mmCIF file of C-alpha atoms in Angstrom:
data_model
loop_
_atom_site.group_PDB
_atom_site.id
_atom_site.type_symbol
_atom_site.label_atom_id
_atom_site.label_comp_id
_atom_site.label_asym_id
_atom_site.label_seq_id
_atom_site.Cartn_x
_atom_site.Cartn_y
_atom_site.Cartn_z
ATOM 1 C CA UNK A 1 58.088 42.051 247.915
ATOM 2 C CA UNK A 2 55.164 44.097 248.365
ATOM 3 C CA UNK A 3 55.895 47.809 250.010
ATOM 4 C CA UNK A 4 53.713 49.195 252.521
ATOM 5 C CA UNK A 5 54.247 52.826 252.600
ATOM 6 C CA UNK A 6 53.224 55.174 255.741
ATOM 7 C CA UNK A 7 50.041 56.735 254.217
ATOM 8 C CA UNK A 8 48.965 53.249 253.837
ATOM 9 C CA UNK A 9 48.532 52.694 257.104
ATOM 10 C CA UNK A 10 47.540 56.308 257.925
ATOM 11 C CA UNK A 11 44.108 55.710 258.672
ATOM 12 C CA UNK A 12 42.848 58.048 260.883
ATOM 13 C CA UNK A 13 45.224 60.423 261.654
ATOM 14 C CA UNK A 14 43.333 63.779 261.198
ATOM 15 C CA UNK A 15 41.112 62.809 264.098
ATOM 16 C CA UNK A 16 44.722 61.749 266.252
ATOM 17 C CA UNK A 17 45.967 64.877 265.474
ATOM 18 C CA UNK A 18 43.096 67.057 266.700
ATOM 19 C CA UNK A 19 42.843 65.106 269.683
ATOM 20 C CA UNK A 20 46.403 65.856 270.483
ATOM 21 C CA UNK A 21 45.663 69.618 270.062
ATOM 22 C CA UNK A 22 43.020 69.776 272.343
ATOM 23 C CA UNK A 23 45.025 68.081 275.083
ATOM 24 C CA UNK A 24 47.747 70.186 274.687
ATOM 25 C CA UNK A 25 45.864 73.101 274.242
ATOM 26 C CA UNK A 26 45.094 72.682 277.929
ATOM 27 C CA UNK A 27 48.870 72.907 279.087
ATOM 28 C CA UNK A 28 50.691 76.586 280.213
ATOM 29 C CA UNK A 29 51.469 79.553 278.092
ATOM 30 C CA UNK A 30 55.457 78.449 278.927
ATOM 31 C CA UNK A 31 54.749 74.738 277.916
ATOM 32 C CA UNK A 32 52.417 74.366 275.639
ATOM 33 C CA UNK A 33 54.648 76.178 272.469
ATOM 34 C CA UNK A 34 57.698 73.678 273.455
ATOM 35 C CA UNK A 35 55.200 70.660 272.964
ATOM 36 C CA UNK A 36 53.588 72.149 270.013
ATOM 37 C CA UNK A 37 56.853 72.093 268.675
ATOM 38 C CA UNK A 38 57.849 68.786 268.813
ATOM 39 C CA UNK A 39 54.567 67.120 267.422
ATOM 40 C CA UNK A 40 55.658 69.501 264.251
ATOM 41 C CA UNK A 41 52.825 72.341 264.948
ATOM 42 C CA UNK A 42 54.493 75.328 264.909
ATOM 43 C CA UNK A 43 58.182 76.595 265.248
ATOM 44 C CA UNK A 44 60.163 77.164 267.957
ATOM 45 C CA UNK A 45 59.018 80.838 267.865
ATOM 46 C CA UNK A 46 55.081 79.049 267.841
ATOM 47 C CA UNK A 47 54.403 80.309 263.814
ATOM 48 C CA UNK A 48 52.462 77.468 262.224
ATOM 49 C CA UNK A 49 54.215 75.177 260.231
ATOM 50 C CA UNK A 50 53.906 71.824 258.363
ATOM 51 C CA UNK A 51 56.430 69.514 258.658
ATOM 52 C CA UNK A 52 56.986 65.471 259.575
ATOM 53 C CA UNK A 53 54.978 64.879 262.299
ATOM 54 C CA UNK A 54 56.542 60.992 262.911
ATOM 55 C CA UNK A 55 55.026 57.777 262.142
ATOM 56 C CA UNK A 56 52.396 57.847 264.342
ATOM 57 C CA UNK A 57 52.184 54.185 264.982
ATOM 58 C CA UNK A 58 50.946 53.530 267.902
ATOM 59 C CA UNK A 59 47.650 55.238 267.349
ATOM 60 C CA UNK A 60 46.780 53.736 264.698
ATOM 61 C CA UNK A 61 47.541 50.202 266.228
ATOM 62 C CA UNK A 62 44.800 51.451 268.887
ATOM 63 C CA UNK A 63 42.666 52.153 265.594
ATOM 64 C CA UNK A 64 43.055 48.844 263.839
ATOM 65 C CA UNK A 65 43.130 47.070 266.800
ATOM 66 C CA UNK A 66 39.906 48.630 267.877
ATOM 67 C CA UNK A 67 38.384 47.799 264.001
ATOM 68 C CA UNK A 68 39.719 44.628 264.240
ATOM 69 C CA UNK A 69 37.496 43.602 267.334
ATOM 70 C CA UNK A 70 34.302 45.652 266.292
ATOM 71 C CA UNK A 71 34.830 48.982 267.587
ATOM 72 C CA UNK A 72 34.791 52.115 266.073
ATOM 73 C CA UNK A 73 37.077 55.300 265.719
ATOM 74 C CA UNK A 74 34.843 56.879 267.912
ATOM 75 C CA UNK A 75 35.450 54.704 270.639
ATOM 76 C CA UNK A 76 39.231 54.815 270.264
ATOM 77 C CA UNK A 77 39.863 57.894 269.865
ATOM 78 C CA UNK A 78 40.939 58.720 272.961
ATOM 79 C CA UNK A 79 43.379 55.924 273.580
ATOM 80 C CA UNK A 80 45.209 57.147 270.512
ATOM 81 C CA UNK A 81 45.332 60.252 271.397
ATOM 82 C CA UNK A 82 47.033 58.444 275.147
ATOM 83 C CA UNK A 83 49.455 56.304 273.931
ATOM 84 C CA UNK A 84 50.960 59.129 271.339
ATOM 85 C CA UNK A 85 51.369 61.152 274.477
ATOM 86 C CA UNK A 86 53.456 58.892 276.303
ATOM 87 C CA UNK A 87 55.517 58.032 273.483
ATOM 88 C CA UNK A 88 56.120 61.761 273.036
ATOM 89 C CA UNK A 89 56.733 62.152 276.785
ATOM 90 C CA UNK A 90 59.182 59.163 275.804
ATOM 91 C CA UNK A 91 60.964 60.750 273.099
ATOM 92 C CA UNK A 92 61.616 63.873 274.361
ATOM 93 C CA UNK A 93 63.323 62.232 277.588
ATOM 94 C CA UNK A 94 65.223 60.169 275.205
ATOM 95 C CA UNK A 95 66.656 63.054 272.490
ATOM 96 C CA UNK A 96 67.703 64.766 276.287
ATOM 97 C CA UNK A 97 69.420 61.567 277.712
ATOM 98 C CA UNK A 98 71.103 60.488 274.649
ATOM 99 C CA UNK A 99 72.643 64.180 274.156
ATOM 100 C CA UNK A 100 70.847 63.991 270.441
ATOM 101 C CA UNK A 101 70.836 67.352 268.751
ATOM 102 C CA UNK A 102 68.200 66.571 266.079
ATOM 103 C CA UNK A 103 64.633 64.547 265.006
ATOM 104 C CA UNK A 104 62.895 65.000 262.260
ATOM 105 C CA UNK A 105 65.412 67.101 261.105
ATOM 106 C CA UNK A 106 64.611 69.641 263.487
ATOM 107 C CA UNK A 107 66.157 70.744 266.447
ATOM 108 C CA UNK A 108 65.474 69.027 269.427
ATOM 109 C CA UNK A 109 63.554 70.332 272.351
ATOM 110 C CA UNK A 110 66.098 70.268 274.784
ATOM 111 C CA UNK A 111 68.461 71.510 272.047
ATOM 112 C CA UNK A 112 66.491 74.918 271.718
ATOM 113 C CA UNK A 113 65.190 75.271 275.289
ATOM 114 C CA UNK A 114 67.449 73.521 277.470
ATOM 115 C CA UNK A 115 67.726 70.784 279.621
ATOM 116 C CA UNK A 116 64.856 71.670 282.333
ATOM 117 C CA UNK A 117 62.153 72.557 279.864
ATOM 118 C CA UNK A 118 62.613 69.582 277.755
ATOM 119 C CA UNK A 119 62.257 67.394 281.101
ATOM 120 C CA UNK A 120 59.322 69.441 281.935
ATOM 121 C CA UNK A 121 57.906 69.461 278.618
ATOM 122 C CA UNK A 122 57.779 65.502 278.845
ATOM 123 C CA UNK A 123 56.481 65.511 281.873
ATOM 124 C CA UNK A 124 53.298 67.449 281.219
ATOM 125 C CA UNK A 125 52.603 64.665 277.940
ATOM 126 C CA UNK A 126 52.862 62.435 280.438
ATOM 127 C CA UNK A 127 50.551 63.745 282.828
ATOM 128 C CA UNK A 128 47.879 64.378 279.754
ATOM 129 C CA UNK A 129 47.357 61.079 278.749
ATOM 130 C CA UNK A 130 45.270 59.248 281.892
ATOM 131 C CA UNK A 131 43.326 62.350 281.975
ATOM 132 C CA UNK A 132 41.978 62.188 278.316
ATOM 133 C CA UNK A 133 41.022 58.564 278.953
ATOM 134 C CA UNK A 134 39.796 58.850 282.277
ATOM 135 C CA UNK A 135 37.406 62.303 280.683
ATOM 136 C CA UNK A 136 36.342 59.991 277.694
ATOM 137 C CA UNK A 137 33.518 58.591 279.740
ATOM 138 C CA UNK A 138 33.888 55.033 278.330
ATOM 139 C CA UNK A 139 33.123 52.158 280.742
ATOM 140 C CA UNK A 140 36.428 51.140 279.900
ATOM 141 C CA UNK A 141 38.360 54.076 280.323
ATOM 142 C CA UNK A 142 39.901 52.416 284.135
ATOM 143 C CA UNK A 143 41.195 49.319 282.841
ATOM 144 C CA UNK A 144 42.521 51.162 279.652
ATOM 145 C CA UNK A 145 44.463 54.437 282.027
ATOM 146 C CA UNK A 146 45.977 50.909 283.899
ATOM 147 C CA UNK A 147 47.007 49.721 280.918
ATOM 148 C CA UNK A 148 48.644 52.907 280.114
ATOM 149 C CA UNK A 149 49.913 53.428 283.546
ATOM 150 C CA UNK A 150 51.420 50.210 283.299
ATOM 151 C CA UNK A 151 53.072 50.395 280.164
ATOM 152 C CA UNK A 152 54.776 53.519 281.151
ATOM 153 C CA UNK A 153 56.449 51.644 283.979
ATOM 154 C CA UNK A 154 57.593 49.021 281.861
ATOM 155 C CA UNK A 155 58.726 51.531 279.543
ATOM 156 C CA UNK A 156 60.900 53.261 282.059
ATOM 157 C CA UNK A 157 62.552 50.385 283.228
ATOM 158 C CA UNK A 158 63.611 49.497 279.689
ATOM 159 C CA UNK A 159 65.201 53.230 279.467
ATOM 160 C CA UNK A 160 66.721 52.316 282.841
ATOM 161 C CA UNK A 161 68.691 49.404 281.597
ATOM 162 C CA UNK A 162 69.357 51.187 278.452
ATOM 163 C CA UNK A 163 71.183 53.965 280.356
ATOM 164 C CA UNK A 164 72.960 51.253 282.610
ATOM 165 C CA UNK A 165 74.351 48.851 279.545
ATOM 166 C CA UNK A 166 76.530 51.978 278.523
ATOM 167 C CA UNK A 167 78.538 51.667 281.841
ATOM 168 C CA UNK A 168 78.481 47.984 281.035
ATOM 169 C CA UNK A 169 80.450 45.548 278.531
ATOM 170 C CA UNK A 170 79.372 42.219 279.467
ATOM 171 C CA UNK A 171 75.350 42.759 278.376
ATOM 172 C CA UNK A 172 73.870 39.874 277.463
ATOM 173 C CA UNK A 173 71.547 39.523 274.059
ATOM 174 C CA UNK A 174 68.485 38.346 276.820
ATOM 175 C CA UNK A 175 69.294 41.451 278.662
ATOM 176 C CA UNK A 176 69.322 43.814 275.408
ATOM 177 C CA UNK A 177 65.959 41.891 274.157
ATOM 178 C CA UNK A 178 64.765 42.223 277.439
ATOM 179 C CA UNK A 179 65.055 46.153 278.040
ATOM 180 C CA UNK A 180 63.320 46.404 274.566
ATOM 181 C CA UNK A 181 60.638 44.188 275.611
ATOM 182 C CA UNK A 182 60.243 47.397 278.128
ATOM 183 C CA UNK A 183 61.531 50.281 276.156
ATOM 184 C CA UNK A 184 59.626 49.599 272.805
ATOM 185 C CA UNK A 185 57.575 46.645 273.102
ATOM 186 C CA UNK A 186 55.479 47.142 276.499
ATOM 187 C CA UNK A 187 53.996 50.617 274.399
ATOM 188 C CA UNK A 188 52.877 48.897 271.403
ATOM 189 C CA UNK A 189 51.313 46.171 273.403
ATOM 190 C CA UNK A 190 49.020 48.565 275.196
ATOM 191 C CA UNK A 191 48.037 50.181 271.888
ATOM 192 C CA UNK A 192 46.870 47.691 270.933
ATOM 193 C CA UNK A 193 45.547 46.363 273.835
ATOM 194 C CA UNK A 194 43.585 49.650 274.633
ATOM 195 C CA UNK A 195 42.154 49.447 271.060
ATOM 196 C CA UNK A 196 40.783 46.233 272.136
ATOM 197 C CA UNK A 197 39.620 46.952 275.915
ATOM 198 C CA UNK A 198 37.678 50.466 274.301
ATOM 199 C CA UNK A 199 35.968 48.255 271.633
ATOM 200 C CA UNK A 200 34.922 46.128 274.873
ATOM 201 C CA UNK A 201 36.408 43.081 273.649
ATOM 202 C CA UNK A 202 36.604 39.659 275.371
ATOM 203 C CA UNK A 203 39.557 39.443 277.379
ATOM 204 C CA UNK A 204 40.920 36.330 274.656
ATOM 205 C CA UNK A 205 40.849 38.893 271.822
ATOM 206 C CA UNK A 206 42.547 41.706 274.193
ATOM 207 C CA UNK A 207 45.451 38.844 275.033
ATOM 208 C CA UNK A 208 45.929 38.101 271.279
ATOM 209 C CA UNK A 209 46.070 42.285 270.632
ATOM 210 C CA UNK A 210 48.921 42.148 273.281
ATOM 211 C CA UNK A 211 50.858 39.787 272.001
ATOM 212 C CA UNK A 212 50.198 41.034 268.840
ATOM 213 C CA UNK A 213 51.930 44.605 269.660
ATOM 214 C CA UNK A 214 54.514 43.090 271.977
ATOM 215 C CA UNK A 215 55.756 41.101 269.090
ATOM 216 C CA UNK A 216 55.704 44.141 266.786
ATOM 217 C CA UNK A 217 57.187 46.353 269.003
ATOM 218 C CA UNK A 218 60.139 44.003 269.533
ATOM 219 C CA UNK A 219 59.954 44.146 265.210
ATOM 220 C CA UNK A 220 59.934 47.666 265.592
ATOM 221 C CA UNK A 221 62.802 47.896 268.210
ATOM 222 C CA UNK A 222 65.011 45.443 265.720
ATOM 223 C CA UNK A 223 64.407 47.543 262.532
ATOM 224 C CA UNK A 224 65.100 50.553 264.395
ATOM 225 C CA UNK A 225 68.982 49.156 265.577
ATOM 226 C CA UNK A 226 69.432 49.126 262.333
ATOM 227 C CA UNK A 227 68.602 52.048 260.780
ATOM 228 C CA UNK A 228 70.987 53.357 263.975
ATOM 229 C CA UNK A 229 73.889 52.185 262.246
ATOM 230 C CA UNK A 230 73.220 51.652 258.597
ATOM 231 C CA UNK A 231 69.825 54.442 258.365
ATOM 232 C CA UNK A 232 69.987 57.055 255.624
ATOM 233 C CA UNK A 233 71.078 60.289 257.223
ATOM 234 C CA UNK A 234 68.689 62.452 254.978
ATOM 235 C CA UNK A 235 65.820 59.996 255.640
ATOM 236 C CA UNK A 236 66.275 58.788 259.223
ATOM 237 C CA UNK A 237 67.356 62.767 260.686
ATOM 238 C CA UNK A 238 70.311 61.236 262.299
ATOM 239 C CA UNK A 239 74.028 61.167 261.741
ATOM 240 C CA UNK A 240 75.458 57.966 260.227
ATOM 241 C CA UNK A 241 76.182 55.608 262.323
ATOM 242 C CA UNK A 242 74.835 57.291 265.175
ATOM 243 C CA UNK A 243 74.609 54.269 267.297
ATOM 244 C CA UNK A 244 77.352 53.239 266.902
ATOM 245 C CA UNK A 245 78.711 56.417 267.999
ATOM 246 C CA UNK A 246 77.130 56.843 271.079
ATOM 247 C CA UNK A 247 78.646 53.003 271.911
ATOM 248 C CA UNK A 248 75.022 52.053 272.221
ATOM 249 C CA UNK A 249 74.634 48.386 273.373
ATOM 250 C CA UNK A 250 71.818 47.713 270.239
ATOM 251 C CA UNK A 251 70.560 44.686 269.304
ATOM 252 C CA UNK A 252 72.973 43.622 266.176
ATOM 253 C CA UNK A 253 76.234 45.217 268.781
ATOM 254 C CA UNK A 254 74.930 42.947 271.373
ATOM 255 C CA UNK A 255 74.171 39.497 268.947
ATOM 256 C CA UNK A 256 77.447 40.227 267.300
ATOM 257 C CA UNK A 257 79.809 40.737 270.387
ATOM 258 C CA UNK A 258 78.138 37.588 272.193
ATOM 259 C CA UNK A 259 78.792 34.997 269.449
ATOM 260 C CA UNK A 260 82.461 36.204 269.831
ATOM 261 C CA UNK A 261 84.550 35.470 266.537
ATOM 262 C CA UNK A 262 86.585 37.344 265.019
ATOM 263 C CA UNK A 263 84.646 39.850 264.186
ATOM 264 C CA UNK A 264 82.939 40.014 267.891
ATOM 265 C CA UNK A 265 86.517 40.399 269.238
ATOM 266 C CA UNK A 266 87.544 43.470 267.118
ATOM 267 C CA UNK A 267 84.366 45.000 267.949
ATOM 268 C CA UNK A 268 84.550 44.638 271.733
ATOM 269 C CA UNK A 269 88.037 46.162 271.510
ATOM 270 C CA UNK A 270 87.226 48.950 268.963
ATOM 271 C CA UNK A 271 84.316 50.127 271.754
ATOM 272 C CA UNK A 272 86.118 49.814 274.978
ATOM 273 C CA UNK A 273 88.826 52.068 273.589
ATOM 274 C CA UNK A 274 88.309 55.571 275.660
ATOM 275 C CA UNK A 275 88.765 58.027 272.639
ATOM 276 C CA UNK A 276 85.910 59.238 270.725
ATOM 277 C CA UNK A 277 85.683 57.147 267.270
ATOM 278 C CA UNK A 278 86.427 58.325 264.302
ATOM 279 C CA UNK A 279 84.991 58.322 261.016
ATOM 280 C CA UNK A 280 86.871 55.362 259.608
ATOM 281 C CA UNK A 281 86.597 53.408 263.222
ATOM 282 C CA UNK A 282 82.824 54.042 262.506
ATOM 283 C CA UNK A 283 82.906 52.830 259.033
ATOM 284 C CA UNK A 284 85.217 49.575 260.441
ATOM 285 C CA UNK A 285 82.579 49.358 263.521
ATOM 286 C CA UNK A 286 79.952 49.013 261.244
ATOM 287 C CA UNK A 287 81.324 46.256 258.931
ATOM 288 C CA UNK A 288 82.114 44.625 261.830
ATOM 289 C CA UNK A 289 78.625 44.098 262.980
ATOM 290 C CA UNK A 290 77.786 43.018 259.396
ATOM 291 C CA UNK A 291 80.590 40.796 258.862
ATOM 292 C CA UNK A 292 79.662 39.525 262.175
ATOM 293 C CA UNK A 293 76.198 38.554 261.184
ATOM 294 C CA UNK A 294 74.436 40.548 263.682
ATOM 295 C CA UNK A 295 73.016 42.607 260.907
ATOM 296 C CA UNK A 296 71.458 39.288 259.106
ATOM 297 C CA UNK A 297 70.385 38.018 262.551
ATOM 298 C CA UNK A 298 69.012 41.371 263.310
ATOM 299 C CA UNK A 299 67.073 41.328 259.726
ATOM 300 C CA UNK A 300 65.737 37.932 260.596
ATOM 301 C CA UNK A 301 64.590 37.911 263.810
ATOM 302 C CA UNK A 302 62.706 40.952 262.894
ATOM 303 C CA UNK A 303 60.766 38.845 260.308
ATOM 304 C CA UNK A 304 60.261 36.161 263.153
ATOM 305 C CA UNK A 305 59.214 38.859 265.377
ATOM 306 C CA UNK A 306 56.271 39.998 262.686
ATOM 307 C CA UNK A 307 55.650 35.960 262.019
ATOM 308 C CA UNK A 308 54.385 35.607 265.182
ATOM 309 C CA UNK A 309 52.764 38.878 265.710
ATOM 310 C CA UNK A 310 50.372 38.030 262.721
ATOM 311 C CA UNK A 311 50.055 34.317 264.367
ATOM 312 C CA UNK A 312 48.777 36.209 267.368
ATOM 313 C CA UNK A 313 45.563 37.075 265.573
ATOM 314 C CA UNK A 314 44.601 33.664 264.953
ATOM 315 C CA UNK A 315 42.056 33.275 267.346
ATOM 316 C CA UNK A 316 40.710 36.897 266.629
ATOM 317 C CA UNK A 317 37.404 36.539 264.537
ATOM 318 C CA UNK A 318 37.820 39.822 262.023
ATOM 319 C CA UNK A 319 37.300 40.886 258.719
ATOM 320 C CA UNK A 320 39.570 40.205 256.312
ATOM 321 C CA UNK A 321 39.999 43.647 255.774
ATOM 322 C CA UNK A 322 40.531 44.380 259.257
ATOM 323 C CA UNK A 323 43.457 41.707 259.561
ATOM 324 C CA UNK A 324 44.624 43.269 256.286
ATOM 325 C CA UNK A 325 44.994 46.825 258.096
ATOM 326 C CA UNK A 326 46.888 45.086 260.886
ATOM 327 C CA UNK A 327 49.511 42.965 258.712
ATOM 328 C CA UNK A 328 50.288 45.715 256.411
ATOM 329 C CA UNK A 329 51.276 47.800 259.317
ATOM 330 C CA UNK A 330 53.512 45.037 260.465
ATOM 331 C CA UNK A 331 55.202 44.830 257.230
ATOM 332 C CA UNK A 332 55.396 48.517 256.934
ATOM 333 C CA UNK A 333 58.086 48.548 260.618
ATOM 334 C CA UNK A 334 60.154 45.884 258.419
ATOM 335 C CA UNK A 335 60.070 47.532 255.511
ATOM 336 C CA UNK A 336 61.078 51.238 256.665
ATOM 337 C CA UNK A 337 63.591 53.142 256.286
ATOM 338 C CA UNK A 338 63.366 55.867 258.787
#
């Protein structure tokens, strides 16, 4: 098998990244450090510092998406610069909701500045994004804030059901793939979507871009469950098992407590117990999953997921360097490890 690593698929990031300062150059004195912060800028006393930014992803599916169809860079730029926002805004909502103490190995925001801040902090991300499209001056800079605007909606309502499975234990595998069709999915879709709308694109090529992302996101979402509960600590930033600790309802939990068995049995009753789990309960949790094959189905349908994300771009017309860009960043979301 053929690895894609992340500077690979890296393209363009220098120009994301100054984008991103300039927006957030324009927030507060009080929020502007906190943001800088998380996007890896700067400590949490705001001296410079170089550390893991993230994957960055989603702009550069706006990138190749907008090569793919003709655009440029140029043109892009400042629905990268959009759609990282909101998944920031996204992410630092998440860290405060799930109670998680740490990303990227770092302190999280809410961790070091409380609960208000961090809800504050995500909120002015948020806020950022339509206005750098809607300032870009592109003729398509409506239809691509709608886009954004949309996805964001989507997006919450997948964090909605997220938060209500863990009050649940009857959720269904349709409703798990369904709240990452919203949580994850709806996101990538737009990126590259946007790429697409910038690059003025027919509406057939924009279509094919959506599916394109939705699939990958769903890819993305699937790989990620995964990592939740069998990730590398020092690579992923997370605890072991951290999923599973948290009694998150994840993909492989879900898959493996539906088909019932054995397996499905012990797990339901190992995560409706009302003490905290310990390390070996963990461990046993974990096999569980595995033994239940929601870890192979989890693998697989994340390779169906990227199967038909690349059949998406059939009726694209692109270079084969272009379609190149796009696949290897698909493989790269199976492939990682963090």
């Amino acid at each position: 098998m053929t690895t894609t690593t992340a500077a690979k698929v890296d393209t363009g990031s220098d120009a994301v990244r100054e984008a991103l300062r300039q927006a957030v150059n324009r927030l507060d004195d009080t929020i502007r450090p906190v943001v800088s912060y998380h996007f890896g800028w700067c400590d949490e006393h705001g001296r410079p510092v170089r550390t893991n930014g993230g994957k960055s992803l989603r702009s550069r599916l706006v990138l190749h998406a907008a090569r793919a169809v003709g655009g440029d860079d140029a043109r892009a730029l400042p629905g990268a610069a959009a759609v990282e926002l909101v998944h920031n805004f996204s992410l630092v909502h998440d860290d405060l909701m799930d109670r998680d103490a740490t990303r990227r190995h770092r302190p999280t925001v809410w961790a070091v500045w409380g609960d208000a801040v961090a809800v504050l902090a995500g909120d002015a991300m948020l806020s950022l994004a339509p206005e750098v499209l809607l300032e870009s001056g592109s003729p398509q800079a409506v239809p691509a804030a709608r886009m954004i605007g949309a996805a964001t909606r989507e997006l919450i309502r997948g964090q909605a059901a997220d938060v209500g499975f863990e009050h649940r234990d009857n959720v269904t595998l349709a409703e798990c793939v369904r709240m990452a069709t919203g949580k994850t999915a709806a996101l990538l879709a737009a990126s590259a979507s946007i790429g697409a709308v910038l690059s003025g694109a027919p509406p057939r090529s924009v279509t094919a871009m959506k599916h394109f992302g939705h699939h990958l996101g769903l890819a993305f979402q699937l790989v990620d469950d995964l990592l939740g509960i069998w990730g590398d600590p020092e690579t992923t930033g997370k605890p072991v098992c951290s999923d599973l600790r948290s009694r998150k309802k994840s993909l492989p939990v879900v898959r493996t407590l539906e088909a019932g068995g054995p397996a499905g049995r012990e797990l339901a009753l190992l995560l409706a117990q009302p003490d905290a789990l310990t390390e070996a309960q963990l461990r046993t949790a974990a096999d569980l999953v595995d033994r239940g094959g929601g870890r192979r189905w989890a693998r697989a349908e994340a390779r169906r997921r990227i199967t038909l994300a690349e059949r998406s771009l059939a009726v694209v017309p692109m270079a084969e360097t272009a379609r190149r860009d796009l696949t290897d960043l698909a493989n790269f979301i199976v492939e990682r490890s963090a």
